[in-house]
Tab-separated table of C-alpha atoms in Angstrom:
chain	number	residue	atom	x	y	z
A	1	MET	CA	-21.255	-1.062	5.042
A	2	ASP	CA	-23.227	-3.788	6.803
A	3	ARG	CA	-20.446	-5.903	8.297
A	4	ARG	CA	-22.878	-8.654	9.279
A	5	ARG	CA	-22.891	-9.793	5.656
A	6	GLY	CA	-19.121	-9.863	5.206
A	7	ARG	CA	-16.994	-12.978	5.382
A	8	ARG	CA	-13.758	-12.538	7.257
A	9	GLN	CA	-10.518	-14.402	7.220
A	10	HIS	CA	-8.701	-14.870	10.499
A	11	HIS	CA	-4.984	-15.132	9.861
A	12	ARG	CA	-3.037	-16.686	12.686
A	13	PRO	CA	0.682	-16.214	13.214
A	14	GLY	CA	2.963	-19.119	11.856
A	15	ARG	CA	1.607	12.512	3.825
A	16	GLN	CA	-1.267	12.910	1.974
A	17	SER	CA	-1.098	14.351	-1.590
A	18	PRO	CA	-2.713	17.710	-2.317
A	19	ASP	CA	-4.373	16.184	-5.396
A	20	ARG	CA	-7.091	14.035	-3.877
A	21	LYS	CA	-9.808	12.335	-5.910
A	22	SER	CA	-12.336	9.638	-5.261
A	23	CYS	CA	-11.838	6.202	-6.759
A	24	HIS	CA	-15.051	6.877	-8.682
A	25	SER	CA	-13.482	9.701	-10.652
A	26	ALA	CA	-10.053	8.122	-11.010
A	27	VAL	CA	-10.575	4.548	-12.101
A	28	GLY	CA	-13.795	4.219	-13.968
A	29	GLY	CA	-16.529	4.977	-11.456
A	30	ARG	CA	-16.824	1.720	-9.547
A	31	CYS	CA	-14.587	1.445	-6.490
A	32	THR	CA	-15.605	2.543	-3.040
A	33	PRO	CA	-14.235	6.106	-2.773
A	34	HIS	CA	-10.933	6.297	-0.970
A	35	LEU	CA	-7.590	8.033	-1.311
A	36	VAL	CA	-6.481	8.375	-4.903
A	37	THR	CA	-3.518	10.431	-6.049
A	38	LYS	CA	-2.634	11.173	-9.650
A	39	LEU	CA	0.988	11.903	-10.464
A	40	THR	CA	1.577	13.582	-13.801
A	41	ALA	CA	5.110	13.201	-15.091
A	42	PRO	CA	7.213	16.224	-16.107
A	43	ARG	CA	6.405	18.188	-19.258
A	44	GLY	CA	7.252	16.245	-22.393
A	45	SER	CA	6.519	12.879	-20.815
A	46	ARG	CA	3.372	10.849	-21.414
A	47	LEU	CA	3.331	8.797	-18.202
A	48	VAL	CA	0.517	9.434	-15.732
A	49	ILE	CA	0.445	7.212	-12.651
A	50	THR	CA	-2.582	6.748	-10.424
A	51	PHE	CA	-1.922	5.782	-6.802
A	52	LEU	CA	-4.945	4.073	-5.217
A	53	LYS	CA	-5.112	3.271	-1.519
A	54	LEU	CA	-7.405	0.630	-0.052
A	55	GLY	CA	-7.630	1.682	3.574
A	56	GLY	CA	-7.031	-0.692	6.431
A	57	SER	CA	-10.435	0.076	7.946
A	58	LEU	CA	-11.992	-0.867	4.609
A	59	ILE	CA	-10.297	-4.230	4.043
A	60	THR	CA	-10.076	-5.464	7.654
A	61	ASP	CA	-12.253	-5.638	10.737
A	62	LYS	CA	-10.358	-3.299	13.063
A	63	SER	CA	-12.314	-4.569	16.070
A	64	THR	CA	-10.802	-8.054	15.704
A	65	PRO	CA	-7.024	-8.515	15.403
A	66	ARG	CA	-5.693	-10.066	12.186
A	67	THR	CA	-9.077	-10.256	10.479
A	68	ALA	CA	-9.423	-9.509	6.776
A	69	ASP	CA	-12.829	-8.691	5.283
A	70	MET	CA	-12.648	-11.034	2.320
A	71	ASP	CA	-15.993	-10.023	0.800
A	72	VAL	CA	-14.855	-6.416	0.570
A	73	ILE	CA	-11.392	-7.373	-0.690
A	74	HIS	CA	-12.770	-9.582	-3.464
A	75	ARG	CA	-15.349	-6.975	-4.463
A	76	LEU	CA	-12.724	-4.253	-4.705
A	77	ALA	CA	-10.380	-6.540	-6.621
A	78	ALA	CA	-13.104	-7.265	-9.174
A	79	GLU	CA	-13.943	-3.569	-9.534
A	80	ILE	CA	-10.296	-2.625	-10.018
A	81	ARG	CA	-9.885	-5.317	-12.665
A	82	THR	CA	-12.968	-4.038	-14.494
A	83	ALA	CA	-11.550	-0.511	-14.425
A	84	GLN	CA	-8.250	-1.768	-15.839
A	85	LYS	CA	-10.071	-3.469	-18.711
A	86	GLU	CA	-12.036	-0.309	-19.485
A	87	LEU	CA	-8.928	1.879	-19.184
A	88	PRO	CA	-6.170	-0.233	-20.767
A	89	HIS	CA	-3.600	2.571	-20.593
A	90	LEU	CA	-4.119	3.118	-16.857
A	91	SER	CA	-0.804	3.026	-14.950
A	92	LEU	CA	-1.985	2.004	-11.499
A	93	VAL	CA	-0.031	1.606	-8.267
A	94	LEU	CA	-2.105	0.015	-5.518
A	95	GLY	CA	-1.503	0.390	-1.806
A	96	HIS	CA	-3.257	-0.804	1.317
A	97	GLY	CA	-3.267	-0.002	5.000
A	98	SER	CA	-2.619	-2.454	7.836
A	99	GLY	CA	-5.941	-2.199	9.639
A	100	SER	CA	-6.292	-4.862	12.313
A	101	PHE	CA	-2.970	-6.426	11.327
A	102	GLY	CA	0.086	-4.168	11.696
A	103	HIS	CA	-1.482	-1.365	13.716
A	104	VAL	CA	-1.763	-3.440	16.896
A	105	PRO	CA	1.957	-4.307	17.327
A	106	ALA	CA	2.930	-0.879	15.969
A	107	ARG	CA	1.116	0.744	18.887
A	108	GLU	CA	2.352	-1.827	21.389
A	109	PHE	CA	6.012	-1.335	20.476
A	110	ASN	CA	5.762	2.360	19.509
A	111	THR	CA	7.670	1.470	16.355
A	112	ARG	CA	7.161	4.745	14.501
A	113	ASN	CA	9.172	6.649	17.117
A	114	GLY	CA	12.259	4.469	16.833
A	115	VAL	CA	13.769	1.006	17.171
A	116	ARG	CA	16.893	0.544	19.286
A	117	THR	CA	16.590	-2.241	21.862
A	118	ALA	CA	16.234	-5.969	21.229
A	119	PHE	CA	12.658	-5.725	22.495
A	120	GLU	CA	11.895	-2.954	19.995
A	121	TRP	CA	13.505	-4.868	17.127
A	122	ASN	CA	11.279	-7.829	17.965
A	123	GLY	CA	8.362	-5.419	17.685
A	124	PHE	CA	9.704	-4.128	14.368
A	125	LEU	CA	9.730	-7.694	13.049
A	126	GLU	CA	6.230	-8.382	14.352
A	127	VAL	CA	4.861	-5.316	12.555
A	128	TRP	CA	6.644	-6.476	9.403
A	129	ARG	CA	5.271	-10.025	9.730
A	130	GLN	CA	1.690	-8.890	10.201
A	131	ALA	CA	1.907	-6.349	7.378
A	132	ARG	CA	3.341	-9.095	5.160
A	133	ASP	CA	0.506	-11.476	6.102
A	134	LEU	CA	-2.164	-8.975	5.033
A	135	ASN	CA	-0.144	-8.096	1.948
A	136	GLN	CA	-0.106	-11.759	0.921
A	137	ILE	CA	-3.878	-11.964	1.370
A	138	MET	CA	-4.197	-8.947	-0.919
A	139	VAL	CA	-1.794	-10.410	-3.490
A	140	GLU	CA	-3.784	-13.643	-3.657
A	141	ALA	CA	-7.162	-11.897	-3.956
A	142	LEU	CA	-5.961	-9.457	-6.603
A	143	THR	CA	-4.296	-12.263	-8.547
A	144	GLN	CA	-7.502	-14.323	-8.454
A	145	SER	CA	-9.368	-11.391	-10.003
A	146	GLY	CA	-6.947	-11.343	-12.929
A	147	ILE	CA	-4.824	-8.367	-11.888
A	148	PRO	CA	-1.103	-8.883	-12.704
A	149	ILE	CA	-0.074	-7.842	-9.211
A	150	MET	CA	3.471	-7.645	-7.850
A	151	ALA	CA	4.265	-6.605	-4.280
A	152	PHE	CA	7.024	-4.097	-3.482
A	153	PRO	CA	7.820	-4.145	0.281
A	154	PRO	CA	8.629	-0.605	1.491
A	155	SER	CA	11.510	-1.896	3.635
A	156	ALA	CA	13.232	-3.069	0.440
A	157	ILE	CA	12.848	0.142	-1.574
A	158	ILE	CA	12.883	3.006	0.973
A	159	GLN	CA	15.594	4.167	3.398
A	160	ALA	CA	14.593	6.872	5.878
A	161	ALA	CA	16.377	9.323	8.169
A	162	ASP	CA	14.409	10.658	11.143
A	163	GLY	CA	11.144	9.656	9.523
A	164	GLN	CA	11.857	11.189	6.110
A	165	PRO	CA	12.741	9.261	2.936
A	166	VAL	CA	16.366	9.760	1.868
A	167	SER	CA	16.695	6.923	-0.653
A	168	VAL	CA	13.852	5.550	-2.763
A	169	GLN	CA	14.361	2.844	-5.374
A	170	SER	CA	11.598	3.633	-7.856
A	171	GLU	CA	13.176	2.097	-10.973
A	172	PRO	CA	11.952	-1.493	-10.358
A	173	LEU	CA	8.426	-0.202	-9.820
A	174	LEU	CA	8.604	1.779	-13.072
A	175	SER	CA	9.867	-1.322	-14.856
A	176	ALA	CA	6.856	-3.234	-13.551
A	177	LEU	CA	4.490	-0.546	-14.843
A	178	ASN	CA	6.196	-0.528	-18.238
A	179	ALA	CA	5.774	-4.311	-18.393
A	180	GLY	CA	2.032	-3.974	-17.813
A	181	LEU	CA	2.175	-5.176	-14.203
A	182	THR	CA	0.391	-3.600	-11.238
A	183	PRO	CA	2.692	-2.758	-8.297
A	184	LEU	CA	1.334	-3.182	-4.773
A	185	VAL	CA	2.753	-1.376	-1.738
A	186	ALA	CA	1.521	-1.055	1.838
A	187	GLY	CA	2.046	0.765	5.085
A	188	ASP	CA	4.995	-1.004	6.675
A	189	VAL	CA	8.277	-0.736	8.559
A	190	VAL	CA	11.358	0.842	6.982
A	191	PHE	CA	14.929	1.204	8.196
A	192	ASP	CA	15.904	4.641	9.475
A	193	LYS	CA	19.451	6.026	9.805
A	194	ILE	CA	18.522	8.074	12.881
A	195	ARG	CA	15.753	6.112	14.587
A	196	GLY	CA	16.957	2.636	13.642
A	197	GLY	CA	13.559	1.796	12.252
A	198	THR	CA	10.205	3.478	11.804
A	199	ILE	CA	6.871	3.064	10.053
A	200	PHE	CA	5.758	4.602	6.778
A	201	SER	CA	2.028	4.775	6.181
A	202	THR	CA	0.689	3.967	2.738
A	203	GLU	CA	0.437	7.713	2.108
A	204	ASP	CA	4.080	8.135	3.149
A	205	VAL	CA	5.106	5.419	0.704
A	206	PHE	CA	3.039	6.966	-2.093
A	207	MET	CA	4.549	10.400	-1.532
A	208	ALA	CA	8.103	9.029	-1.422
A	209	LEU	CA	7.564	7.091	-4.640
A	210	ALA	CA	5.857	10.005	-6.379
A	211	ALA	CA	8.745	12.341	-5.558
A	212	ALA	CA	11.344	9.800	-6.675
A	213	ILE	CA	9.519	9.033	-9.923
A	214	HIS	CA	9.125	12.732	-10.672
A	215	GLN	CA	12.875	13.212	-10.236
A	216	THR	CA	13.588	10.514	-12.809
A	217	GLY	CA	11.709	12.508	-15.440
A	218	CYS	CA	9.745	9.439	-16.530
């Protein structure tokens, strides 16, 4: 991608699935290939969910902190909306990485390895704030393209213990899908019973949700 042509938005403060497919094969042949996971529900069920990740290096300029590549974001949003129109029965869960937003404070505060001190909790909140800022940019762009998007913050639906999910609230997300909405998740902080807090990547969130949904038998 020639980044010289891309507009960027500077926003100032105020486990990978074994079934990997390109976006081309999964959602109608238009999106830039990236991580796509298809979850087929248990035998006897008709629900098939496609998890599509828009990587942080794709939607942000990782060389400049807190910089979203709006041209790329709007192009992808339009392509996803076109795919949804062509595949009206597509049950799609979108996710995005943090790119030049959350990764910087996550490294600075070493959040993935645990949150215990006041300093580390401040870092936890900063990762959350920056992830939320990019998430809001994504929500607005996807909404503008006509996608009925609804964000599901990982910290509100996943509880971890030593970096592993132990409680995942998948029912609201399933309700959104059944209502014809498109859930949006992201790599973000989660609370952890052992570490205090940690970070789940978008892939971690996808895998936790996929396992929880499979257990429901939907």
